[in-house]
Every structure is written in C-alpha cells, then in structure tokens.
Amino acid sequence: MSDFDAIVIGAGNAGLTAAATLQRGGKRTLLVERHNVPGGCATSFRRGRFEFEVALHQLSGIGTEEQKRITLRGLFGKLGITDKLEFVEEHDLYRSVVPGVLDVTLPADWDGAVDALEAAFPGNRVRVQKFFDLVKQTTYWQMAAMRGTPAEQVDAVVFRQGLRPTQDVLDEHFDDQRIKLVLGSYWSYLGQPPSVLRFQDMAMLLFAYLEFKPWHLRGGSQAMSTAILDSFLEAGGQVRFNTAVTRILTRNGAVCGVRLDDGEEVSAGAVVSNASTPLTYGMLDPDVVPHSVRRDIGSRRIGISAFVLHMGLDATPAELGFNASTSFVFADMDDDRTFQAMRTLDPVRGICVSSYDIEPIGFAPTGASHVSLMTLQYADAWDKVAPEDYARTKFAYAETLIDLLEKMTPGVRDAIEEVDVATPLTMMRYLGHPGGAIYGFDQDATESWQFRNSEREPGVTGLYLAGSWAGYGGFQPTLEAGARVARRILRFTAA
Ligand SMILES: Cc1cc2nc3c(=O)[nH]c(=O)nc-3n(C[C@H](O)[C@H](O)[C@H](O)COP(=O)(O)OP(=O)(O)OC[C@H]3O[C@@H](n4cnc5c(N)ncnc54)[C@H](O)[C@@H]3O)c2cc1C
C-alpha cells in the first residue's frame, strides 16, 4: 500500500484547493511546501505596525450570494470555509490616470462605467455600450467553449473576435485615444500590451470584475490561504512546510511518489504539481517525459514577473488624496513603450496603485494606510545586476515608482513610515519559479485554450498539473484549477 493516495507539490492557490478537495473527497493526501507558510503568491508579511499584502489587488469571481453556483463562493462553500472569510467589496473598478491628460474613475458596474466614460468623453455612450456588449458576448461564449460546448454550437463571435489584439477591437470602436487607454488599463494586470493581448482575455477580465465585482478579503489573501489549509488539515490531510520535493519518482513509466529534500521517499499513485512546468518535468526521469512534452515546453516563453513597493503610510487615504482602491498611472499614452520598459531598469512608465484602506482589509492601524505600487517586469533586467549593486539598484528603481505616484497624489513620499521592496528575484526566491514568473508562461495567443491544454494533457501517467503554469494565472483561475484537477482525480480513481 502507498504511503498516500496523492501528493501535492506546492501550497499556492491551486495546490491548496487541490489538496483540500482531494482530502475531503476521501484521498489520503500529503501537501509539500518549500516555504514556511501556505499561499505561494497569496501571502502577507509584517513590517513595523503594518501587515503587507504580497499579491492580491482585486479578487475576481466572488460575486453575490445568489451567484454562488458559478463563482468562487461555491468553491469556498464546498471547502467549508465561507464562514471563515470576510469579503470586502471594492466599489470602483479602477481609476486610470495619465498626468495632465486624463483622470477617470470607473465604478464597478456596467451602467455606472458607461455613465463615467460618457461624462469624461461625451458622445461615446453608444460606442461604449456596443463595446461592453461585445465583452459580454465574447466572454459568455468563451466560457461555454471552455466548459465543453461543441465548437459548432459556439457562437462565431469567439472565433471572430477572441484572438484579435485588444487594440484592434478598441480602434474599431473608438476614435478618442484617451477612452481606449482607460478601457485597456487592465493590460497592466495581464502582462501583454493591448497591441498583443488577446481580446478574449481582456473581455474575460472586464467581465469578471464588472459582473462579479472586485473584492478583497479582510486579513488579505493570507486569510484565504490559511482557511483552505485548515480545511485540508481538519479533513485529516498532512502538510510538510520548509520541505521541497526534489524528484518525482516513477515505476514502469507511471508516477509512484516523490523524493523530499532530506532524501526521504514518499509513495503515492497520484502527484499534483503546483510547481512550475519546467521544474516539474525537470524532476522526472527524462526517459518518461514524452518528446512532445519536451518540445512543447521548449517552444514556450517564461512569463513576466513583478516589482512591488509595499508602503506603510502615516496618513489616511483621504488625507493623502487616494479615492479609489485601485489606480493605474501611466507616464503617457504609449502602452507599447510602457511594456518595453518592463524589460529594462529604465524609470517605470506604468504602475498599479493599491490603496488597501479605502475599503479597509485590516492591515494598517487606525489613522495610517497600506499602499502598494506594482509594475510587471521581466526578471532578465535583474539577472544582469551584480550582487553588490542589487540593494542600491532596487531602491533607485523603487524611487521611480514613487515619482510616478507623486504625479497623481503629491506628498505621499513624506508620509512613508515603512517600506519593503520585492523584485522579480524576490519572486524567484520565494516561489521557486523560473524568471519569478507570476502567471506562468508568457500569456500570448499561443497559450490560449484554443491551442493547448497542459492541465488535461500532462503526458505522464499519475502526474497532474495545477496552477498558473498549466493554464491561466491569477487568483480565481488558479483556485478553480486546483479543485478541478482534484475532482478529475477523484472521478477517475474512485474506489
Ligand atoms: C505581486 C503580485 C501581484 C499579483 N496580483 C494579482 C491580482 O491582483 N489578481 C490576481 O488574480 N492575480 C495576481 N497575481 C498573480 C497570482 O497571485 C498568481 O498567478 C497565483 O497566485 C499563482 O497561484 P499558483 O497556484 O499557480 O501557485 P504559486 O502562487 O505560484 O505557488 C506555487 C507554490 O509551489 C511551491 N513550490 C515550488 N516548487 C516546489 C517544490 N519543489 N517543492 C515544494 N513546493 C514547491 C512554491 O513555494 C509556492 O508556494 C499577483 C502575483 C504577484 C506576485
């Protein structure tokens, strides 16, 4: 008999929901995490009198109680953790700012967003409505296709519009560059500029937040990670922290267990990997990895990481001039140039500003606030920095984020009480992912569901992949992916 029915490598979002779903479904499961806390990206840490959120800016897919059949509320219900989570709704979608050019805040509802855009750019109401209709149609039919509706029954809107660059679709709907920039601002989350980003991805994101609203959690993403871990442990699951899997073991071509970094071998018939795809296959005997899988991995590009400046400020959001939980500030209207700068250490050209105390999540003491500034960035630029220059370089680069922020909310620099800076190298160290990638492989058109499905086709018997490297990155997709993969194991290995 095996030591366990299943072993899950990594306690990121997908690893946690996979482990909890498996254990609650009756599979004896071991969860192995190299870090000392659960969550992967979904964690927080303390500095002085502040707690800092590592990753979560806006949680999609929570929706209302009535929508729970199709949202994350349903998953949390199945894991028995709904009562442990306090959802905090953000009422604005985002504020979009190009200093001296535009400053528009969109409320998080379809009609409110139309009104706000019409007020800022009169004469565009009908165009915005038409654009939002296309967003809804494309998302609806994309979801249907992804859930198995036969291609011939899927509306052609997905095939006609889905893979087009977002910029083309925006150009077709609008003449005013400013409205295009506002509606395209979420590209800063997805890591590809509108000239490259698939419209279906932008549509899905806009739909997720406008239909189901942006949310946060009291206690941050760590509260969610801890609650899922508790659900797993209460069901009898076992976890090892500060432990890395170094080898995935096979017998007769099928997975039969793992080797841990202290040399111990643990057996199981199923191994779910939440680690990166290159690392996962690198831990297998090369002879069992099909040539097609190796060729496939070789054809993909390591995705984008992030640079984050966490700040504890000795003033309230109102005192500082923050009026939206999420703001995107761009140096100018040139998204392609902003994206190119993410490959360099040149002064930042676009930041996402999260003010966690507009709708407080409980991380800052009364009278103070927690704000994070993030830009997506590739790790390559940091690989070239000599170790002795690293600290100086990261603080110099962080200053450029504050410079850009000061153009929206002057005076913030003077209110800084605590700071902590994370570079792509920090992400690499904490997550163990190549390039410190936070969404797995580069999310360009070749990664879309129309062309590949790594989650369903891992190529080695007994191996399962769950998380950003095997599908879409982001909180909602990875939380759902872990549970989905676990359900597949439960279905196909039922006693
Ligand atoms: C700064 C930042 C901001 C972000 N903002 C948002 C946002 O606002 N909204 C959103 O939806 N998404 C956001 N994301 C992205 C999102 O957090 C990630 O895509 C998602 O959390 C990835 O989840 P995952 O399940 O793939 O696991 P990961 O979080 O990647 O975790 C993988 C886990 O596996 C562990 N591991 C790796 N190798 C081994 C091994 N050999 N043995 C044991 N354990 C191992 C790692 O330690 C880690 O805990 C952000 C991410 C970051 C970093």
PDB file of N, CA and C in Angstrom, residues 139-206:
ATOM      1  N   THR A 139     -17.171  36.786 -23.771  1.00  0.00           N
ATOM      2  CA  THR A 139     -16.902  36.039 -22.535  1.00  0.00           C
ATOM      3  C   THR A 139     -17.882  34.886 -22.370  1.00  0.00           C
ATOM      4  N   TYR A 140     -19.144  35.168 -22.615  1.00  0.00           N
ATOM      5  CA  TYR A 140     -20.165  34.128 -22.436  1.00  0.00           C
ATOM      6  C   TYR A 140     -19.849  32.908 -23.306  1.00  0.00           C
ATOM      7  N   TRP A 141     -19.580  33.161 -24.574  1.00  0.00           N
ATOM      8  CA  TRP A 141     -19.355  32.027 -25.483  1.00  0.00           C
ATOM      9  C   TRP A 141     -17.984  31.383 -25.270  1.00  0.00           C
ATOM     10  N   GLN A 142     -17.032  32.187 -24.796  1.00  0.00           N
ATOM     11  CA  GLN A 142     -15.732  31.613 -24.464  1.00  0.00           C
ATOM     12  C   GLN A 142     -15.877  30.640 -23.286  1.00  0.00           C
ATOM     13  N   MET A 143     -16.638  31.054 -22.287  1.00  0.00           N
ATOM     14  CA  MET A 143     -16.858  30.177 -21.126  1.00  0.00           C
ATOM     15  C   MET A 143     -17.547  28.882 -21.569  1.00  0.00           C
ATOM     16  N   ALA A 144     -18.533  29.043 -22.470  1.00  0.00           N
ATOM     17  CA  ALA A 144     -19.262  27.854 -22.943  1.00  0.00           C
ATOM     18  C   ALA A 144     -18.306  26.905 -23.655  1.00  0.00           C
ATOM     19  N   ALA A 145     -17.444  27.465 -24.490  1.00  0.00           N
ATOM     20  CA  ALA A 145     -16.498  26.624 -25.244  1.00  0.00           C
ATOM     21  C   ALA A 145     -15.521  25.951 -24.291  1.00  0.00           C
ATOM     22  N   MET A 146     -15.027  26.694 -23.306  1.00  0.00           N
ATOM     23  CA  MET A 146     -14.048  26.130 -22.370  1.00  0.00           C
ATOM     24  C   MET A 146     -14.674  25.040 -21.512  1.00  0.00           C
ATOM     25  N   ARG A 147     -16.003  25.139 -21.320  1.00  0.00           N
ATOM     26  CA  ARG A 147     -16.672  24.117 -20.497  1.00  0.00           C
ATOM     27  C   ARG A 147     -17.184  22.958 -21.340  1.00  0.00           C
ATOM     28  N   GLY A 148     -16.781  22.898 -22.621  1.00  0.00           N
ATOM     29  CA  GLY A 148     -17.051  21.695 -23.401  1.00  0.00           C
ATOM     30  C   GLY A 148     -18.187  21.789 -24.398  1.00  0.00           C
ATOM     31  N   THR A 149     -18.798  22.973 -24.587  1.00  0.00           N
ATOM     32  CA  THR A 149     -19.831  23.087 -25.621  1.00  0.00           C
ATOM     33  C   THR A 149     -19.182  22.809 -26.973  1.00  0.00           C
ATOM     34  N   PRO A 150     -19.768  21.900 -27.797  1.00  0.00           N
ATOM     35  CA  PRO A 150     -19.151  21.579 -29.090  1.00  0.00           C
ATOM     36  C   PRO A 150     -18.947  22.830 -29.941  1.00  0.00           C
ATOM     37  N   ALA A 151     -17.813  22.880 -30.637  1.00  0.00           N
ATOM     38  CA  ALA A 151     -17.433  24.084 -31.394  1.00  0.00           C
ATOM     39  C   ALA A 151     -18.542  24.561 -32.321  1.00  0.00           C
ATOM     40  N   GLU A 152     -19.266  23.597 -32.939  1.00  0.00           N
ATOM     41  CA  GLU A 152     -20.298  24.014 -33.908  1.00  0.00           C
ATOM     42  C   GLU A 152     -21.467  24.719 -33.225  1.00  0.00           C
ATOM     43  N   GLN A 153     -21.597  24.551 -31.890  1.00  0.00           N
ATOM     44  CA  GLN A 153     -22.692  25.228 -31.180  1.00  0.00           C
ATOM     45  C   GLN A 153     -22.241  26.548 -30.553  1.00  0.00           C
ATOM     46  N   VAL A 154     -20.933  26.816 -30.610  1.00  0.00           N
ATOM     47  CA  VAL A 154     -20.409  28.052 -30.003  1.00  0.00           C
ATOM     48  C   VAL A 154     -20.564  29.201 -30.996  1.00  0.00           C
ATOM     49  N   ASP A 155     -21.094  30.331 -30.524  1.00  0.00           N
ATOM     50  CA  ASP A 155     -21.300  31.480 -31.401  1.00  0.00           C
ATOM     51  C   ASP A 155     -19.971  31.928 -32.022  1.00  0.00           C
ATOM     52  N   ALA A 156     -20.042  32.283 -33.289  1.00  0.00           N
ATOM     53  CA  ALA A 156     -18.820  32.630 -34.033  1.00  0.00           C
ATOM     54  C   ALA A 156     -18.101  33.846 -33.463  1.00  0.00           C
ATOM     55  N   VAL A 157     -18.754  34.597 -32.565  1.00  0.00           N
ATOM     56  CA  VAL A 157     -18.113  35.792 -32.012  1.00  0.00           C
ATOM     57  C   VAL A 157     -16.758  35.434 -31.372  1.00  0.00           C
ATOM     58  N   VAL A 158     -16.676  34.253 -30.738  1.00  0.00           N
ATOM     59  CA  VAL A 158     -15.415  33.860 -30.097  1.00  0.00           C
ATOM     60  C   VAL A 158     -14.322  33.675 -31.141  1.00  0.00           C
ATOM     61  N   PHE A 159     -14.664  33.004 -32.225  1.00  0.00           N
ATOM     62  CA  PHE A 159     -13.650  32.709 -33.241  1.00  0.00           C
ATOM     63  C   PHE A 159     -13.307  33.957 -34.059  1.00  0.00           C
ATOM     64  N   ARG A 160     -14.287  34.848 -34.211  1.00  0.00           N
ATOM     65  CA  ARG A 160     -14.014  36.076 -34.992  1.00  0.00           C
ATOM     66  C   ARG A 160     -13.237  37.097 -34.171  1.00  0.00           C
ATOM     67  N   GLN A 161     -13.582  37.211 -32.881  1.00  0.00           N
ATOM     68  CA  GLN A 161     -13.025  38.312 -32.071  1.00  0.00           C
ATOM     69  C   GLN A 161     -11.978  37.883 -31.045  1.00  0.00           C
ATOM     70  N   GLY A 162     -12.081  36.645 -30.548  1.00  0.00           N
ATOM     71  CA  GLY A 162     -11.332  36.232 -29.363  1.00  0.00           C
ATOM     72  C   GLY A 162      -9.833  36.420 -29.472  1.00  0.00           C
ATOM     73  N   LEU A 163      -9.246  36.030 -30.594  1.00  0.00           N
ATOM     74  CA  LEU A 163      -7.783  36.072 -30.707  1.00  0.00           C
ATOM     75  C   LEU A 163      -7.267  37.373 -31.315  1.00  0.00           C
ATOM     76  N   ARG A 164      -8.164  38.285 -31.617  1.00  0.00           N
ATOM     77  CA  ARG A 164      -7.708  39.586 -32.159  1.00  0.00           C
ATOM     78  C   ARG A 164      -7.000  40.377 -31.055  1.00  0.00           C
ATOM     79  N   PRO A 165      -5.994  41.181 -31.446  1.00  0.00           N
ATOM     80  CA  PRO A 165      -5.387  42.045 -30.415  1.00  0.00           C
ATOM     81  C   PRO A 165      -6.441  43.010 -29.860  1.00  0.00           C
ATOM     82  N   THR A 166      -6.393  43.232 -28.562  1.00  0.00           N
ATOM     83  CA  THR A 166      -7.345  44.136 -27.908  1.00  0.00           C
ATOM     84  C   THR A 166      -7.335  45.510 -28.578  1.00  0.00           C
ATOM     85  N   GLN A 167      -6.134  45.953 -28.994  1.00  0.00           N
ATOM     86  CA  GLN A 167      -6.034  47.290 -29.597  1.00  0.00           C
ATOM     87  C   GLN A 167      -6.885  47.391 -30.866  1.00  0.00           C
ATOM     88  N   ASP A 168      -6.898  46.313 -31.673  1.00  0.00           N
ATOM     89  CA  ASP A 168      -7.703  46.333 -32.904  1.00  0.00           C
ATOM     90  C   ASP A 168      -9.166  46.537 -32.578  1.00  0.00           C
ATOM     91  N   VAL A 169      -9.627  45.837 -31.552  1.00  0.00           N
ATOM     92  CA  VAL A 169     -11.047  45.926 -31.194  1.00  0.00           C
ATOM     93  C   VAL A 169     -11.353  47.330 -30.660  1.00  0.00           C
ATOM     94  N   LEU A 170     -10.435  47.865 -29.850  1.00  0.00           N
ATOM     95  CA  LEU A 170     -10.639  49.229 -29.341  1.00  0.00           C
ATOM     96  C   LEU A 170     -10.644  50.239 -30.490  1.00  0.00           C
ATOM     97  N   ASP A 171      -9.695  50.075 -31.428  1.00  0.00           N
ATOM     98  CA  ASP A 171      -9.619  51.007 -32.572  1.00  0.00           C
ATOM     99  C   ASP A 171     -10.908  50.983 -33.383  1.00  0.00           C
ATOM    100  N   GLU A 172     -11.490  49.785 -33.482  1.00  0.00           N
ATOM    101  CA  GLU A 172     -12.718  49.646 -34.275  1.00  0.00           C
ATOM    102  C   GLU A 172     -13.898  50.359 -33.610  1.00  0.00           C
ATOM    103  N   HIS A 173     -13.854  50.448 -32.282  1.00  0.00           N
ATOM    104  CA  HIS A 173     -14.994  51.034 -31.566  1.00  0.00           C
ATOM    105  C   HIS A 173     -14.844  52.532 -31.292  1.00  0.00           C
ATOM    106  N   PHE A 174     -13.596  53.004 -31.123  1.00  0.00           N
ATOM    107  CA  PHE A 174     -13.415  54.381 -30.631  1.00  0.00           C
ATOM    108  C   PHE A 174     -12.403  55.155 -31.473  1.00  0.00           C
ATOM    109  N   ASP A 175     -12.619  56.492 -31.527  1.00  0.00           N
ATOM    110  CA  ASP A 175     -11.648  57.373 -32.189  1.00  0.00           C
ATOM    111  C   ASP A 175     -10.718  58.022 -31.159  1.00  0.00           C
ATOM    112  N   ASP A 176     -11.261  58.297 -29.984  1.00  0.00           N
ATOM    113  CA  ASP A 176     -10.516  59.032 -28.964  1.00  0.00           C
ATOM    114  C   ASP A 176      -9.509  58.108 -28.265  1.00  0.00           C
ATOM    115  N   GLN A 177      -8.205  58.426 -28.386  1.00  0.00           N
ATOM    116  CA  GLN A 177      -7.159  57.573 -27.793  1.00  0.00           C
ATOM    117  C   GLN A 177      -7.326  57.460 -26.279  1.00  0.00           C
ATOM    118  N   ARG A 178      -7.870  58.512 -25.670  1.00  0.00           N
ATOM    119  CA  ARG A 178      -7.951  58.513 -24.205  1.00  0.00           C
ATOM    120  C   ARG A 178      -8.926  57.451 -23.695  1.00  0.00           C
ATOM    121  N   ILE A 179     -10.045  57.311 -24.374  1.00  0.00           N
ATOM    122  CA  ILE A 179     -11.029  56.321 -23.923  1.00  0.00           C
ATOM    123  C   ILE A 179     -10.477  54.903 -24.134  1.00  0.00           C
ATOM    124  N   LYS A 180      -9.678  54.734 -25.176  1.00  0.00           N
ATOM    125  CA  LYS A 180      -9.059  53.418 -25.412  1.00  0.00           C
ATOM    126  C   LYS A 180      -8.091  53.097 -24.284  1.00  0.00           C
ATOM    127  N   LEU A 181      -7.344  54.112 -23.868  1.00  0.00           N
ATOM    128  CA  LEU A 181      -6.382  53.863 -22.783  1.00  0.00           C
ATOM    129  C   LEU A 181      -7.113  53.496 -21.492  1.00  0.00           C
ATOM    130  N   VAL A 182      -8.201  54.207 -21.206  1.00  0.00           N
ATOM    131  CA  VAL A 182      -8.944  53.910 -19.967  1.00  0.00           C
ATOM    132  C   VAL A 182      -9.493  52.480 -20.024  1.00  0.00           C
ATOM    133  N   LEU A 183     -10.141  52.140 -21.134  1.00  0.00           N
ATOM    134  CA  LEU A 183     -10.765  50.804 -21.214  1.00  0.00           C
ATOM    135  C   LEU A 183      -9.735  49.674 -21.306  1.00  0.00           C
ATOM    136  N   GLY A 184      -8.519  50.020 -21.732  1.00  0.00           N
ATOM    137  CA  GLY A 184      -7.492  48.982 -21.856  1.00  0.00           C
ATOM    138  C   GLY A 184      -6.579  48.880 -20.640  1.00  0.00           C
ATOM    139  N   SER A 185      -6.872  49.653 -19.593  1.00  0.00           N
ATOM    140  CA  SER A 185      -5.914  49.760 -18.466  1.00  0.00           C
ATOM    141  C   SER A 185      -5.584  48.426 -17.807  1.00  0.00           C
ATOM    142  N   TYR A 186      -6.522  47.488 -17.831  1.00  0.00           N
ATOM    143  CA  TYR A 186      -6.268  46.189 -17.181  1.00  0.00           C
ATOM    144  C   TYR A 186      -5.152  45.385 -17.846  1.00  0.00           C
ATOM    145  N   TRP A 187      -4.620  45.867 -18.979  1.00  0.00           N
ATOM    146  CA  TRP A 187      -3.492  45.127 -19.561  1.00  0.00           C
ATOM    147  C   TRP A 187      -2.347  45.064 -18.568  1.00  0.00           C
ATOM    148  N   SER A 188      -2.293  46.070 -17.676  1.00  0.00           N
ATOM    149  CA  SER A 188      -1.195  46.103 -16.699  1.00  0.00           C
ATOM    150  C   SER A 188      -1.270  44.923 -15.732  1.00  0.00           C
ATOM    151  N   TYR A 189      -2.420  44.266 -15.621  1.00  0.00           N
ATOM    152  CA  TYR A 189      -2.510  43.037 -14.821  1.00  0.00           C
ATOM    153  C   TYR A 189      -2.061  41.824 -15.631  1.00  0.00           C
ATOM    154  N   LEU A 190      -2.323  41.884 -16.950  1.00  0.00           N
ATOM    155  CA  LEU A 190      -2.194  40.658 -17.744  1.00  0.00           C
ATOM    156  C   LEU A 190      -0.822  40.473 -18.367  1.00  0.00           C
ATOM    157  N   GLY A 191      -0.051  41.559 -18.428  1.00  0.00           N
ATOM    158  CA  GLY A 191       1.337  41.405 -18.840  1.00  0.00           C
ATOM    159  C   GLY A 191       1.578  41.399 -20.323  1.00  0.00           C
ATOM    160  N   GLN A 192       0.603  41.767 -21.114  1.00  0.00           N
ATOM    161  CA  GLN A 192       0.816  41.938 -22.554  1.00  0.00           C
ATOM    162  C   GLN A 192       0.129  43.248 -22.939  1.00  0.00           C
ATOM    163  N   PRO A 193       0.781  44.099 -23.758  1.00  0.00           N
ATOM    164  CA  PRO A 193       0.146  45.373 -24.115  1.00  0.00           C
ATOM    165  C   PRO A 193      -1.064  45.130 -25.030  1.00  0.00           C
ATOM    166  N   PRO A 194      -1.994  46.082 -25.096  1.00  0.00           N
ATOM    167  CA  PRO A 194      -3.197  45.892 -25.920  1.00  0.00           C
ATOM    168  C   PRO A 194      -2.889  45.510 -27.373  1.00  0.00           C
ATOM    169  N   SER A 195      -1.713  45.923 -27.885  1.00  0.00           N
ATOM    170  CA  SER A 195      -1.397  45.576 -29.288  1.00  0.00           C
ATOM    171  C   SER A 195      -1.144  44.077 -29.448  1.00  0.00           C
ATOM    172  N   VAL A 196      -0.923  43.368 -28.347  1.00  0.00           N
ATOM    173  CA  VAL A 196      -0.646  41.924 -28.381  1.00  0.00           C
ATOM    174  C   VAL A 196      -1.734  41.126 -27.651  1.00  0.00           C
ATOM    175  N   LEU A 197      -2.242  41.682 -26.583  1.00  0.00           N
ATOM    176  CA  LEU A 197      -3.169  40.957 -25.711  1.00  0.00           C
ATOM    177  C   LEU A 197      -4.410  40.471 -26.459  1.00  0.00           C
ATOM    178  N   ARG A 198      -4.720  39.167 -26.313  1.00  0.00           N
ATOM    179  CA  ARG A 198      -5.927  38.614 -26.955  1.00  0.00           C
ATOM    180  C   ARG A 198      -7.155  39.315 -26.397  1.00  0.00           C
ATOM    181  N   PHE A 199      -8.065  39.694 -27.278  1.00  0.00           N
ATOM    182  CA  PHE A 199      -9.267  40.382 -26.808  1.00  0.00           C
ATOM    183  C   PHE A 199     -10.049  39.497 -25.840  1.00  0.00           C
ATOM    184  N   GLN A 200     -10.041  38.173 -26.064  1.00  0.00           N
ATOM    185  CA  GLN A 200     -10.826  37.299 -25.184  1.00  0.00           C
ATOM    186  C   GLN A 200     -10.338  37.376 -23.731  1.00  0.00           C
ATOM    187  N   ASP A 201      -9.047  37.636 -23.528  1.00  0.00           N
ATOM    188  CA  ASP A 201      -8.529  37.740 -22.158  1.00  0.00           C
ATOM    189  C   ASP A 201      -8.944  39.060 -21.512  1.00  0.00           C
ATOM    190  N   MET A 202      -8.852  40.146 -22.310  1.00  0.00           N
ATOM    191  CA  MET A 202      -9.294  41.433 -21.784  1.00  0.00           C
ATOM    192  C   MET A 202     -10.797  41.393 -21.492  1.00  0.00           C
ATOM    193  N   ALA A 203     -11.555  40.749 -22.404  1.00  0.00           N
ATOM    194  CA  ALA A 203     -13.008  40.662 -22.210  1.00  0.00           C
ATOM    195  C   ALA A 203     -13.329  39.884 -20.939  1.00  0.00           C
ATOM    196  N   MET A 204     -12.626  38.783 -20.746  1.00  0.00           N
ATOM    197  CA  MET A 204     -12.872  37.938 -19.561  1.00  0.00           C
ATOM    198  C   MET A 204     -12.600  38.718 -18.273  1.00  0.00           C
ATOM    199  N   LEU A 205     -11.513  39.500 -18.282  1.00  0.00           N
ATOM    200  CA  LEU A 205     -11.150  40.238 -17.070  1.00  0.00           C
ATOM    201  C   LEU A 205     -12.161  41.355 -16.779  1.00  0.00           C
ATOM    202  N   LEU A 206     -12.512  42.109 -17.833  1.00  0.00           N
ATOM    203  CA  LEU A 206     -13.502  43.177 -17.635  1.00  0.00           C
ATOM    204  C   LEU A 206     -14.822  42.582 -17.152  1.00  0.00           C
TER     205      LEU A 206
END
